[in-house]
Coordinates of C-alpha atoms in Angstrom, one line a residue:
Chain A
M16 CA -34.5 58.1 38.3
F17 CA -31.5 60.2 38.9
A18 CA -30.7 58.0 41.8
I19 CA -29.8 55.1 39.6
L20 CA -27.5 57.2 37.7
L21 CA -26.2 58.6 40.9
T22 CA -25.6 55.1 42.2
L23 CA -23.8 54.1 39.1
T24 CA -21.9 57.3 39.2
L25 CA -20.9 56.4 42.7
C26 CA -19.7 53.1 41.5
L27 CA -17.7 54.9 38.9
G28 CA -16.3 57.2 41.5
L29 CA -15.1 54.2 43.4
V30 CA -13.6 52.6 40.3
S31 CA -12.1 55.6 38.6
A32 CA -10.5 56.8 41.8
M33 CA -8.6 53.6 41.9
A34 CA -8.2 53.1 38.2
E35 CA -7.5 56.4 36.6
E36 CA -6.1 54.9 33.5
H37 CA -9.7 53.7 32.8
E38 CA -9.1 50.0 32.5
E39 CA -12.0 48.0 31.4
V40 CA -14.5 47.4 34.1
T41 CA -17.6 45.2 34.3
L42 CA -20.4 45.8 36.7
T43 CA -23.3 43.4 37.3
F44 CA -26.7 44.9 38.0
G45 CA -29.7 43.0 39.5
S46 CA -32.8 44.6 38.0
I47 CA -36.5 43.8 38.4
W48 CA -37.7 45.9 35.5
S49 CA -37.7 43.2 32.9
S50 CA -41.3 43.6 31.8
E51 CA -42.2 45.9 29.0
S52 CA -45.2 46.9 31.1
E53 CA -43.0 48.0 33.9
A54 CA -43.2 51.8 34.3
T55 CA -39.6 52.0 35.5
R56 CA -38.1 50.1 32.6
A57 CA -37.9 52.9 30.0
P58 CA -36.3 55.5 32.3
F59 CA -33.9 52.9 33.6
L60 CA -32.8 52.0 30.1
K61 CA -32.4 55.7 29.2
T62 CA -30.3 56.2 32.3
L63 CA -28.2 53.2 31.4
E64 CA -27.6 54.5 27.9
E65 CA -26.5 57.8 29.3
F66 CA -24.2 56.1 31.7
K67 CA -22.7 54.0 29.0
E68 CA -22.1 57.1 26.9
A69 CA -20.5 58.9 29.7
Y70 CA -18.3 56.0 30.9
P71 CA -17.6 53.8 27.9
W72 CA -14.9 51.8 29.6
I73 CA -17.5 50.4 32.1
T74 CA -19.7 47.5 30.9
V75 CA -22.9 47.1 32.9
E76 CA -24.3 43.6 32.7
V77 CA -28.0 43.7 33.6
D78 CA -29.6 40.6 35.1
W79 CA -33.3 41.1 34.3
N80 CA -35.7 39.5 36.7
E81 CA -39.3 39.4 37.6
A82 CA -39.8 41.2 40.9
N83 CA -40.9 38.3 43.1
A84 CA -38.5 35.9 41.5
W85 CA -35.7 38.3 42.3
K86 CA -36.5 38.3 46.0
E87 CA -36.0 34.5 46.1
K88 CA -33.0 34.6 43.7
G89 CA -31.4 37.4 45.7
D90 CA -31.8 35.5 49.0
T91 CA -30.3 32.4 47.4
L92 CA -27.4 34.3 45.8
A93 CA -26.7 36.0 49.1
T94 CA -26.0 32.7 50.8
Q95 CA -23.1 32.2 48.4
D96 CA -21.9 35.8 48.4
A97 CA -22.9 35.9 44.7
M98 CA -25.1 39.0 44.7
P99 CA -24.6 41.4 41.8
D100 CA -22.5 44.5 42.3
V101 CA -25.5 46.8 42.3
F102 CA -29.0 45.6 42.8
Y103 CA -32.5 46.5 43.5
W104 CA -33.9 45.5 47.0
N105 CA -36.8 46.6 49.0
A106 CA -36.1 49.0 51.9
G107 CA -37.2 48.5 55.5
G108 CA -37.2 45.2 57.4
I109 CA -35.9 43.0 54.6
L110 CA -33.1 45.3 53.8
K111 CA -32.1 45.2 57.4
E112 CA -31.8 41.4 57.2
K113 CA -29.3 41.8 54.4
V114 CA -27.5 44.6 56.4
D115 CA -27.3 42.3 59.4
M116 CA -25.8 39.5 57.2
G117 CA -23.1 41.9 56.2
Q118 CA -24.1 41.9 52.5
I119 CA -24.5 45.6 52.0
L120 CA -21.9 48.3 51.8
P121 CA -22.6 51.5 53.9
L122 CA -22.6 54.5 51.5
N123 CA -22.0 57.3 54.0
D124 CA -18.4 57.9 52.7
Y125 CA -19.6 58.1 49.1
I126 CA -22.5 60.5 49.4
D127 CA -21.6 64.1 49.5
D128 CA -23.7 67.1 50.7
D129 CA -24.8 67.9 47.2
T130 CA -26.3 64.4 46.8
M131 CA -28.0 64.6 50.1
G132 CA -29.4 68.0 49.2
R133 CA -31.1 66.5 46.2
L134 CA -33.0 63.9 48.2
M135 CA -36.4 64.4 49.7
D136 CA -36.5 64.7 53.5
G137 CA -37.0 61.3 55.0
A138 CA -36.2 59.5 51.7
L139 CA -33.4 57.6 53.3
A140 CA -35.2 56.7 56.6
S141 CA -36.1 53.2 55.5
M142 CA -32.6 52.4 54.4
T143 CA -30.6 54.0 57.3
F144 CA -29.7 51.8 60.2
D145 CA -27.5 53.0 63.1
G146 CA -26.6 56.1 61.2
Q147 CA -25.3 54.1 58.2
I148 CA -27.0 54.6 54.8
Y149 CA -27.3 51.3 52.9
G150 CA -29.2 52.3 49.8
L151 CA -30.4 55.1 47.6
P152 CA -34.0 55.5 46.5
Y153 CA -34.9 55.7 42.9
T154 CA -38.6 56.4 43.4
N155 CA -41.0 57.2 46.1
A156 CA -44.2 55.2 45.5
C157 CA -47.3 56.7 47.0
S158 CA -50.7 55.2 47.6
V159 CA -53.6 57.1 46.2
M160 CA -57.3 56.7 46.7
Y161 CA -58.8 57.3 43.2
C162 CA -62.4 58.3 43.0
N163 CA -64.7 57.8 40.1
K164 CA -66.1 61.3 39.8
A165 CA -69.0 60.3 37.5
L166 CA -70.3 57.8 40.0
F167 CA -69.9 60.2 42.9
E168 CA -71.9 62.8 41.0
A169 CA -74.5 60.4 39.7
N170 CA -75.2 59.2 43.2
N171 CA -74.9 62.6 44.8
V172 CA -72.0 61.6 47.1
A173 CA -69.4 64.0 48.2
I174 CA -65.7 63.2 47.5
P175 CA -64.5 62.1 51.0
E176 CA -62.1 64.3 52.9
T177 CA -62.0 62.5 56.2
W178 CA -62.2 58.9 57.3
D179 CA -65.9 59.3 58.4
D180 CA -66.6 60.7 54.9
V181 CA -65.1 57.5 53.4
L182 CA -67.4 55.3 55.5
A183 CA -70.4 57.5 54.7
A184 CA -69.5 57.2 51.0
V185 CA -69.3 53.4 51.3
E186 CA -72.7 53.3 52.9
A187 CA -74.2 55.6 50.2
F188 CA -72.8 53.6 47.3
K189 CA -73.8 50.3 49.0
A190 CA -77.4 51.6 49.2
A191 CA -77.3 52.6 45.6
G192 CA -76.1 49.2 44.5
V193 CA -72.7 50.4 43.4
T194 CA -69.5 48.6 44.5
P195 CA -67.8 51.1 46.8
M196 CA -64.3 49.7 46.6
I197 CA -62.3 46.8 45.2
A198 CA -58.9 45.3 45.7
G199 CA -56.8 42.4 44.5
G200 CA -56.8 40.4 47.7
S201 CA -55.3 37.2 46.4
D202 CA -52.2 39.1 45.4
R203 CA -52.0 40.2 49.1
W204 CA -50.0 43.4 48.5
P205 CA -52.9 45.5 47.4
T206 CA -54.9 44.8 50.6
N207 CA -51.7 44.9 52.7
M208 CA -51.0 48.3 51.2
L209 CA -54.4 49.5 52.3
G210 CA -53.8 48.1 55.8
D211 CA -50.4 49.7 56.0
I212 CA -51.7 53.1 55.1
L213 CA -54.4 52.9 57.7
L214 CA -51.9 51.8 60.4
L215 CA -49.6 54.6 59.3
R216 CA -52.4 57.2 59.4
F217 CA -53.9 56.1 62.7
A218 CA -50.7 55.1 64.6
G219 CA -48.2 57.5 63.1
D220 CA -44.8 57.0 61.4
A221 CA -42.8 56.8 64.6
D222 CA -44.8 53.9 66.2
L223 CA -45.1 52.0 63.0
R224 CA -41.3 52.2 62.4
K225 CA -40.6 51.1 65.9
A226 CA -42.9 48.1 65.5
C227 CA -41.6 47.2 62.0
F228 CA -38.0 47.3 63.0
K229 CA -38.5 46.0 66.5
E230 CA -36.9 49.1 68.0
E231 CA -37.4 50.6 71.5
G232 CA -39.9 47.9 72.4
G233 CA -42.1 48.7 69.4
T234 CA -45.3 46.7 69.2
F235 CA -48.3 46.4 66.9
L236 CA -50.6 46.5 70.0
T237 CA -50.6 50.2 70.6
D238 CA -53.9 52.1 70.6
G239 CA -53.1 53.7 67.3
M240 CA -52.3 50.4 65.7
I241 CA -55.5 48.8 67.0
A242 CA -57.5 51.8 65.7
G243 CA -55.9 51.4 62.3
A244 CA -56.7 47.7 62.2
Q245 CA -60.3 48.5 63.4
A246 CA -60.7 51.1 60.6
L247 CA -59.9 48.4 58.0
R248 CA -62.3 46.1 59.8
D249 CA -65.0 48.8 59.8
L250 CA -64.5 49.2 56.0
V251 CA -65.0 45.4 55.5
D252 CA -68.0 45.3 57.9
A253 CA -69.6 48.2 56.0
G254 CA -69.5 46.1 52.9
A255 CA -67.0 48.3 51.1
F256 CA -65.6 45.3 49.1
P257 CA -67.3 42.6 47.0
D258 CA -67.6 39.3 48.8
D259 CA -64.9 37.7 46.6
V260 CA -62.3 40.4 47.2
A261 CA -59.9 38.0 48.8
A262 CA -60.0 35.8 45.7
L263 CA -59.4 38.5 43.1
T264 CA -56.0 39.2 41.7
R265 CA -54.9 42.8 41.2
D266 CA -55.4 42.4 37.5
E267 CA -58.9 41.1 38.0
S268 CA -59.8 43.9 40.5
E269 CA -58.7 46.5 37.9
V270 CA -61.2 45.6 35.3
P271 CA -64.5 46.7 37.0
W272 CA -62.6 49.8 38.1
H273 CA -61.6 50.6 34.6
N274 CA -65.1 49.8 33.4
G275 CA -66.5 52.5 35.7
E276 CA -68.3 50.0 38.0
V277 CA -66.4 50.8 41.2
A278 CA -66.5 54.1 43.1
M279 CA -63.1 54.1 44.9
Y280 CA -59.9 52.3 44.2
V281 CA -56.8 52.5 46.4
M282 CA -53.7 51.9 44.3
G283 CA -50.2 53.3 43.8
Q284 CA -49.6 56.4 41.8
W285 CA -48.6 54.2 38.8
E286 CA -52.3 53.5 38.2
A287 CA -52.5 57.1 36.9
G288 CA -50.6 56.0 33.8
N289 CA -53.3 53.4 33.0
L290 CA -56.0 56.0 33.4
G291 CA -54.4 58.2 30.8
T292 CA -53.6 55.6 28.2
E293 CA -55.5 52.3 28.7
V294 CA -58.8 54.0 29.3
P295 CA -58.9 56.7 26.7
A296 CA -62.6 56.6 26.1
T297 CA -63.4 57.8 29.6
T298 CA -61.7 61.0 30.1
M299 CA -63.5 61.4 33.5
Y300 CA -60.7 59.4 35.0
R301 CA -58.1 61.9 33.9
E302 CA -60.2 64.6 35.4
I303 CA -60.4 62.8 38.6
F304 CA -56.7 62.3 38.7
K305 CA -56.1 65.9 38.0
Q306 CA -58.3 67.0 40.8
H307 CA -57.4 64.4 43.3
H308 CA -53.8 63.7 42.7
Y309 CA -52.1 62.9 45.9
G310 CA -50.0 66.0 45.5
V311 CA -52.7 68.3 44.4
G312 CA -56.2 67.5 45.7
S313 CA -57.2 67.7 49.3
A314 CA -59.3 64.6 49.2
M315 CA -56.3 62.4 48.9
A316 CA -54.4 64.0 51.7
M317 CA -55.6 61.3 54.1
F318 CA -53.9 58.7 52.1
I319 CA -50.7 60.4 51.2
V320 CA -47.9 58.3 52.5
A321 CA -44.6 59.8 52.0
E322 CA -42.6 56.7 52.7
C323 CA -45.0 53.9 52.2
L324 CA -42.8 52.1 49.8
V325 CA -39.3 53.1 49.2
F326 CA -37.3 51.0 46.8
T327 CA -33.6 51.1 46.7
V328 CA -30.7 50.5 44.5
L329 CA -27.9 49.2 46.7
L330 CA -24.2 48.9 46.4
N331 CA -23.0 45.5 47.2
W332 CA -20.4 45.0 49.8
V333 CA -18.3 43.4 47.2
F334 CA -17.1 46.8 46.2
R335 CA -15.1 46.8 49.3
E336 CA -14.2 43.2 49.1
R337 CA -13.1 43.0 45.5
D338 CA -9.7 41.6 46.4
A339 CA -11.4 38.4 47.5
R340 CA -13.0 37.9 44.1
P341 CA -10.5 36.6 41.6
G342 CA -11.2 37.1 37.9
K343 CA -13.0 40.4 38.4
E344 CA -11.8 43.4 36.6
L345 CA -12.1 45.5 39.8
A346 CA -9.4 43.6 41.6
R347 CA -7.7 46.8 42.7
L348 CA -10.5 47.6 44.9
Chain B
M24 CA -71.2 -1.0 3.4
K25 CA -73.0 -2.2 6.5
H26 CA -73.9 0.5 9.0
S27 CA -74.2 -0.6 12.6
P28 CA -77.5 0.4 14.2
I29 CA -77.8 3.4 16.4
T30 CA -78.1 2.3 20.0
V31 CA -78.6 4.2 23.2
K32 CA -75.3 2.9 24.4
G33 CA -73.6 4.1 21.3
V34 CA -75.1 7.6 21.6
V35 CA -74.1 7.9 25.3
K36 CA -70.6 6.8 24.4
T37 CA -70.3 9.3 21.6
V38 CA -71.6 12.1 23.7
F39 CA -69.3 11.3 26.5
L40 CA -66.3 11.1 24.1
L41 CA -67.3 14.5 22.6
I42 CA -67.4 16.1 26.0
W43 CA -64.1 14.5 26.8
T44 CA -62.6 15.8 23.6
V45 CA -63.9 19.3 24.3
A46 CA -62.5 19.2 27.9
C47 CA -59.1 18.1 26.6
L48 CA -58.9 20.7 23.8
F49 CA -60.4 23.6 25.7
P50 CA -57.2 24.6 27.5
L51 CA -55.5 24.9 24.1
Y52 CA -58.4 27.0 22.7
W53 CA -58.4 29.1 25.9
L54 CA -54.6 29.7 25.7
F55 CA -54.8 30.6 22.0
T56 CA -57.6 33.1 22.5
F57 CA -56.0 34.4 25.7
S58 CA -52.9 35.3 23.6
L59 CA -55.0 37.5 21.3
K60 CA -56.8 39.6 23.9
T61 CA -56.3 42.6 26.1
N62 CA -56.2 42.6 29.9
N63 CA -59.8 43.8 30.0
E64 CA -61.0 41.0 27.9
I65 CA -59.0 38.4 29.7
F66 CA -60.2 39.3 33.2
G67 CA -63.4 41.0 32.3
G68 CA -66.5 39.9 30.4
N69 CA -64.9 37.9 27.7
V70 CA -63.0 35.2 29.5
V71 CA -63.8 32.2 27.2
G72 CA -65.1 33.8 24.0
L73 CA -63.3 34.7 20.9
P74 CA -61.4 38.0 21.1
N75 CA -63.4 41.1 20.2
Y76 CA -60.3 42.4 18.5
W77 CA -57.7 39.9 17.4
I78 CA -54.5 41.4 18.7
W79 CA -51.8 39.6 16.7
S80 CA -49.3 42.2 17.8
N81 CA -49.1 40.3 21.1
Y82 CA -47.1 37.7 19.2
V83 CA -44.8 40.4 17.7
D84 CA -44.3 41.8 21.2
A85 CA -43.5 38.4 22.7
W86 CA -41.2 37.4 19.8
G87 CA -39.4 40.8 19.7
A88 CA -39.4 42.8 22.9
G89 CA -40.2 39.7 24.9
K90 CA -37.1 38.0 23.3
M91 CA -39.0 34.7 22.9
S92 CA -36.9 33.9 19.8
L93 CA -33.7 34.0 21.9
Y94 CA -35.2 32.1 24.9
L95 CA -36.6 29.5 22.6
R96 CA -33.2 28.9 21.1
N97 CA -31.7 28.6 24.6
S98 CA -34.4 26.2 25.7
I99 CA -33.8 24.0 22.7
I100 CA -30.0 24.0 23.3
T101 CA -30.4 23.2 27.0
T102 CA -33.0 20.5 26.5
A103 CA -31.3 18.8 23.6
A104 CA -27.9 18.7 25.4
T105 CA -29.6 17.4 28.6
L106 CA -31.4 14.7 26.6
F107 CA -28.3 13.6 24.9
F108 CA -26.2 13.4 28.0
T109 CA -28.9 11.9 30.2
L110 CA -29.8 9.2 27.7
L111 CA -26.2 8.3 26.9
L112 CA -25.1 8.2 30.5
S113 CA -28.2 6.4 31.7
F114 CA -28.1 3.8 29.0
M115 CA -24.4 3.1 29.7
S116 CA -25.0 3.0 33.4
S117 CA -28.0 0.8 33.1
Y118 CA -26.1 -1.7 30.9
G119 CA -23.2 -1.8 33.2
L120 CA -25.4 -2.1 36.3
L121 CA -27.5 -4.9 34.9
R122 CA -25.4 -6.9 32.5
M123 CA -21.9 -6.8 34.1
R124 CA -20.9 -8.5 37.3
W125 CA -18.8 -6.5 39.6
K126 CA -18.4 -5.7 43.2
G127 CA -20.8 -3.2 44.6
Q128 CA -23.1 -3.5 41.6
K129 CA -26.4 -3.5 43.7
V130 CA -25.1 -0.9 46.1
T131 CA -24.3 1.4 43.2
M132 CA -27.7 0.8 41.6
T133 CA -29.4 1.7 44.9
Y134 CA -27.1 4.7 45.4
L135 CA -28.0 6.1 41.9
L136 CA -31.7 5.5 42.4
L137 CA -31.6 7.3 45.7
G138 CA -31.2 10.4 43.6
L139 CA -34.9 10.1 42.9
M140 CA -35.6 11.0 46.5
I141 CA -33.6 14.3 46.5
P142 CA -35.9 17.3 45.9
M143 CA -34.5 20.0 43.7
H144 CA -35.2 22.7 46.3
A145 CA -33.1 20.9 49.0
A146 CA -30.1 20.7 46.7
L147 CA -30.3 24.3 45.4
L148 CA -28.0 26.0 47.8
P149 CA -25.1 23.5 47.7
L150 CA -25.5 23.2 44.0
L151 CA -25.3 27.0 43.6
G152 CA -22.0 26.9 45.5
T153 CA -20.6 24.1 43.3
M154 CA -21.7 25.8 40.1
L155 CA -20.1 29.0 41.3
K156 CA -16.8 27.3 42.0
L157 CA -16.9 25.5 38.7
G158 CA -17.4 28.9 37.0
V159 CA -20.3 27.7 34.9
L160 CA -23.1 30.0 36.3
S161 CA -24.8 31.9 33.5
T162 CA -23.5 29.4 30.9
H163 CA -25.5 26.6 29.2
W164 CA -23.4 24.1 31.2
G165 CA -24.7 25.7 34.4
L166 CA -28.1 24.2 33.5
I167 CA -27.2 21.2 31.5
I168 CA -25.0 19.6 34.2
P169 CA -27.6 19.8 37.1
Y170 CA -30.5 18.9 34.8
T171 CA -28.6 15.8 33.6
A172 CA -27.7 14.8 37.1
F173 CA -31.2 15.2 38.4
N174 CA -32.7 13.2 35.5
I175 CA -30.2 10.3 35.4
P176 CA -31.9 8.3 38.3
M177 CA -35.3 8.3 36.6
A178 CA -33.9 7.4 33.2
I179 CA -31.9 4.6 34.8
L180 CA -35.0 3.3 36.5
I181 CA -36.9 3.3 33.2
I182 CA -34.1 1.9 31.0
S183 CA -32.9 -0.7 33.4
G184 CA -36.4 -2.1 33.6
F185 CA -36.3 -2.7 29.9
I186 CA -32.8 -4.1 29.8
G187 CA -33.8 -6.7 32.4
S188 CA -36.5 -8.0 30.0
I189 CA -34.1 -8.6 27.1
P190 CA -32.9 -12.2 27.0
L191 CA -29.2 -12.8 27.7
D192 CA -29.1 -15.1 24.7
M193 CA -28.9 -12.0 22.4
E194 CA -25.7 -10.8 23.9
E195 CA -24.2 -14.3 24.2
A196 CA -24.9 -14.8 20.5
A197 CA -23.2 -11.4 19.7
F198 CA -20.2 -12.3 21.8
I199 CA -19.8 -15.7 20.2
D200 CA -19.9 -13.9 16.8
G201 CA -17.0 -11.8 18.0
S202 CA -18.7 -8.6 19.0
G203 CA -17.1 -6.5 21.7
I204 CA -18.8 -5.0 24.7
Y205 CA -19.3 -1.5 23.2
R206 CA -20.5 -2.9 19.9
T207 CA -22.9 -5.2 21.6
A208 CA -24.3 -2.5 23.8
F209 CA -24.7 0.1 21.1
T210 CA -25.6 -2.0 18.1
I211 CA -27.4 -4.9 19.6
I212 CA -29.0 -3.8 22.8
L213 CA -29.6 -0.1 22.2
P214 CA -31.9 -0.6 19.1
M215 CA -34.0 -2.9 21.2
L216 CA -34.3 -0.2 23.8
V217 CA -35.9 2.4 21.6
P218 CA -39.3 2.3 23.4
A219 CA -37.5 2.8 26.8
M220 CA -35.3 5.5 25.5
V221 CA -38.3 7.3 24.0
T222 CA -40.2 7.0 27.3
A223 CA -37.2 8.4 29.2
A224 CA -36.7 11.1 26.7
I225 CA -40.2 12.3 27.0
F226 CA -40.1 12.5 30.7
V227 CA -36.7 14.3 30.6
F228 CA -37.9 16.7 27.9
L229 CA -41.0 17.7 29.9
Q230 CA -39.0 18.2 33.1
V231 CA -36.3 20.2 31.5
W232 CA -38.5 22.2 29.2
N233 CA -40.7 23.3 32.1
E234 CA -38.0 23.8 34.8
L235 CA -38.0 27.2 36.4
L236 CA -36.2 27.2 39.8
M237 CA -32.7 26.5 38.7
A238 CA -33.1 28.3 35.4
S239 CA -34.0 31.4 37.4
V240 CA -31.3 31.2 40.0
F241 CA -28.3 29.9 38.0
V242 CA -28.7 32.2 35.0
S243 CA -28.2 36.0 34.9
S244 CA -27.7 36.4 31.2
D245 CA -30.2 36.7 28.4
N246 CA -27.9 34.6 26.2
V247 CA -28.5 31.6 28.3
R248 CA -32.0 32.3 29.8
T249 CA -34.6 29.7 29.0
L250 CA -38.3 30.1 28.0
T251 CA -39.8 29.6 31.5
V252 CA -37.8 32.4 33.0
G253 CA -38.3 34.5 29.9
I254 CA -42.0 34.2 30.3
Q255 CA -41.8 34.9 34.0
Q256 CA -39.9 38.1 33.2
M257 CA -42.8 39.5 31.4
F258 CA -44.7 39.8 34.6
G259 CA -44.6 43.4 35.9
Q260 CA -44.3 44.3 39.5
Y261 CA -47.6 46.2 39.6
Q262 CA -48.8 46.2 36.0
T263 CA -48.8 43.2 33.7
D264 CA -49.7 43.1 30.0
W265 CA -51.1 39.6 29.8
G266 CA -51.7 39.3 26.1
P267 CA -48.0 39.0 25.1
I268 CA -47.6 36.5 28.0
G269 CA -50.3 34.4 26.4
A270 CA -48.5 34.6 23.1
A271 CA -45.2 33.6 24.7
L272 CA -47.0 30.6 26.4
V273 CA -48.3 29.5 23.0
I274 CA -44.8 29.8 21.6
G275 CA -43.4 27.8 24.5
T276 CA -46.1 25.1 24.3
L277 CA -45.8 24.5 20.6
P278 CA -42.7 22.3 20.7
T279 CA -44.3 20.1 23.4
L280 CA -47.4 19.8 21.3
I281 CA -45.4 19.0 18.1
L282 CA -43.4 16.5 20.0
Y283 CA -46.5 14.8 21.3
L284 CA -48.2 14.8 17.9
C285 CA -45.2 13.2 16.3
M286 CA -44.5 10.7 18.9
S287 CA -47.9 10.0 20.6
S288 CA -48.2 6.4 19.2
Q289 CA -44.6 5.7 20.2
V290 CA -45.3 7.0 23.7
Q291 CA -48.3 4.8 24.1
K292 CA -46.5 1.8 22.7
S293 CA -43.6 2.3 25.1
L294 CA -45.8 2.8 28.1
I295 CA -47.8 -0.4 27.3
A296 CA -44.6 -2.3 26.6
G297 CA -43.2 -1.1 29.9
A298 CA -46.3 -2.2 31.7
V299 CA -46.2 -5.7 30.3
K300 CA -42.5 -6.4 30.3
G301 CA -41.5 -4.4 33.4

């Protein structure tokens, strides 16, 4: 979360450098953490309060949005150069579209070595194009394969450590009449996430990046990519998912998992919060998480994706183009 | 008191009407119980039953943290203002288009009705640019102006159909008695148009109350944000607490239900009147 503060601080740096007398400044912020159920909301609000205390002459006007609605709204606002000063945007390909449109300010001049030293290696990879850094990450979401330890023990199945182990576990649970895996296919991103991870693991980061960003003749038809796609196909052919998996929403897929009816569940690390609070009666989940956390247990190593989803908070190009925006308090910039 | 005999036809009719009643009321029942459940009940084994635990705090969450009180106020302001301007402008336009003779009368009528053919999505980008230049984004006017503009063609269509059915003798008598054009329009013709105005008002109300696209794009401030966007905001990126959303939906649906309960007979009358006279 420090990255949001860092970004706002950078804004401040830009502002205060030009306006040492601390004239009143208003910044607009495009946020997607409107929901009370959003894990990022509370830390964001805390950071915002700290920022306001530290810089009382700066007013931050937050535009709260639902995540998918913000993508459409952001695209629409961008056509009229009406994006907020600082905003959330996904990294990777869709960020590059905005960069190519000239909507995003490169941050290289504003990020010092100290800041760079506080970022994880590779954290900026999905938001750096042609050596220019166009965003700062506030979190690094990871995909985790959670295992219901009780079901594994009851059916005498070993927690998988390799891909072959996963397929063997699927077969064993299928034979025992237990649903091996579940996903919210109708929401698309849960199954896309699983596919992405398999492609990443089978094809490697370099090839996937080339294919995603259409760099250096990158293609999704390499042997590694095809092997990753085949792995997903093998999982489906082995009957890992219920027949209606493509019709389930993520929320629907979560219920049988929380009820202890599903052996394995691929989800982001945020699911851990639910296991600790929303399912208090079954402490087994917490034990599983402790043992197989992506950063702790070996069983999850196969699914650890360092950069699967990197979200960014971006500085809008308007910081540089303030003069062209009458009526804004930052006219000096 | 004479009771009519029970017949097979009567029983079949009653059973059919009972099933029809249940089918019509079920969504309301489902929405209400939905608003009092947890995610596990909503998506799990208790989709249609009464809640195992009645979680009234969902309403507290929706009203407080979900800011439904604020969004409800904004929706009422936006809808009321849109209704006022749409009905006023549409009535005056319709009267001028049908009862006054002037050059370009029919062309203007056709031009105004062409507005019915313009989808809101197609107009979104140029409209955003216009609103931006007018400086009304994130104000109530930023929604009231486009909502009024988009609803005027339909309201003119409805109202002009009714005006056409009013005999000219009414106005001639009024003019002979010394009534001016505005007095005639507002005190003689307007009262006779109540069914048409109500019909138009209901269509406009439903459209504006439920509108999401413009409300989402044109508004970035909580002080102006309407119910539809407010409810949408309660959806999480990965995790969603559905109970408070159900509560917010109940809160958002209540005004529509109350409106219908109060005006259902008027709505039916106006629709029938329109069918006969139009």
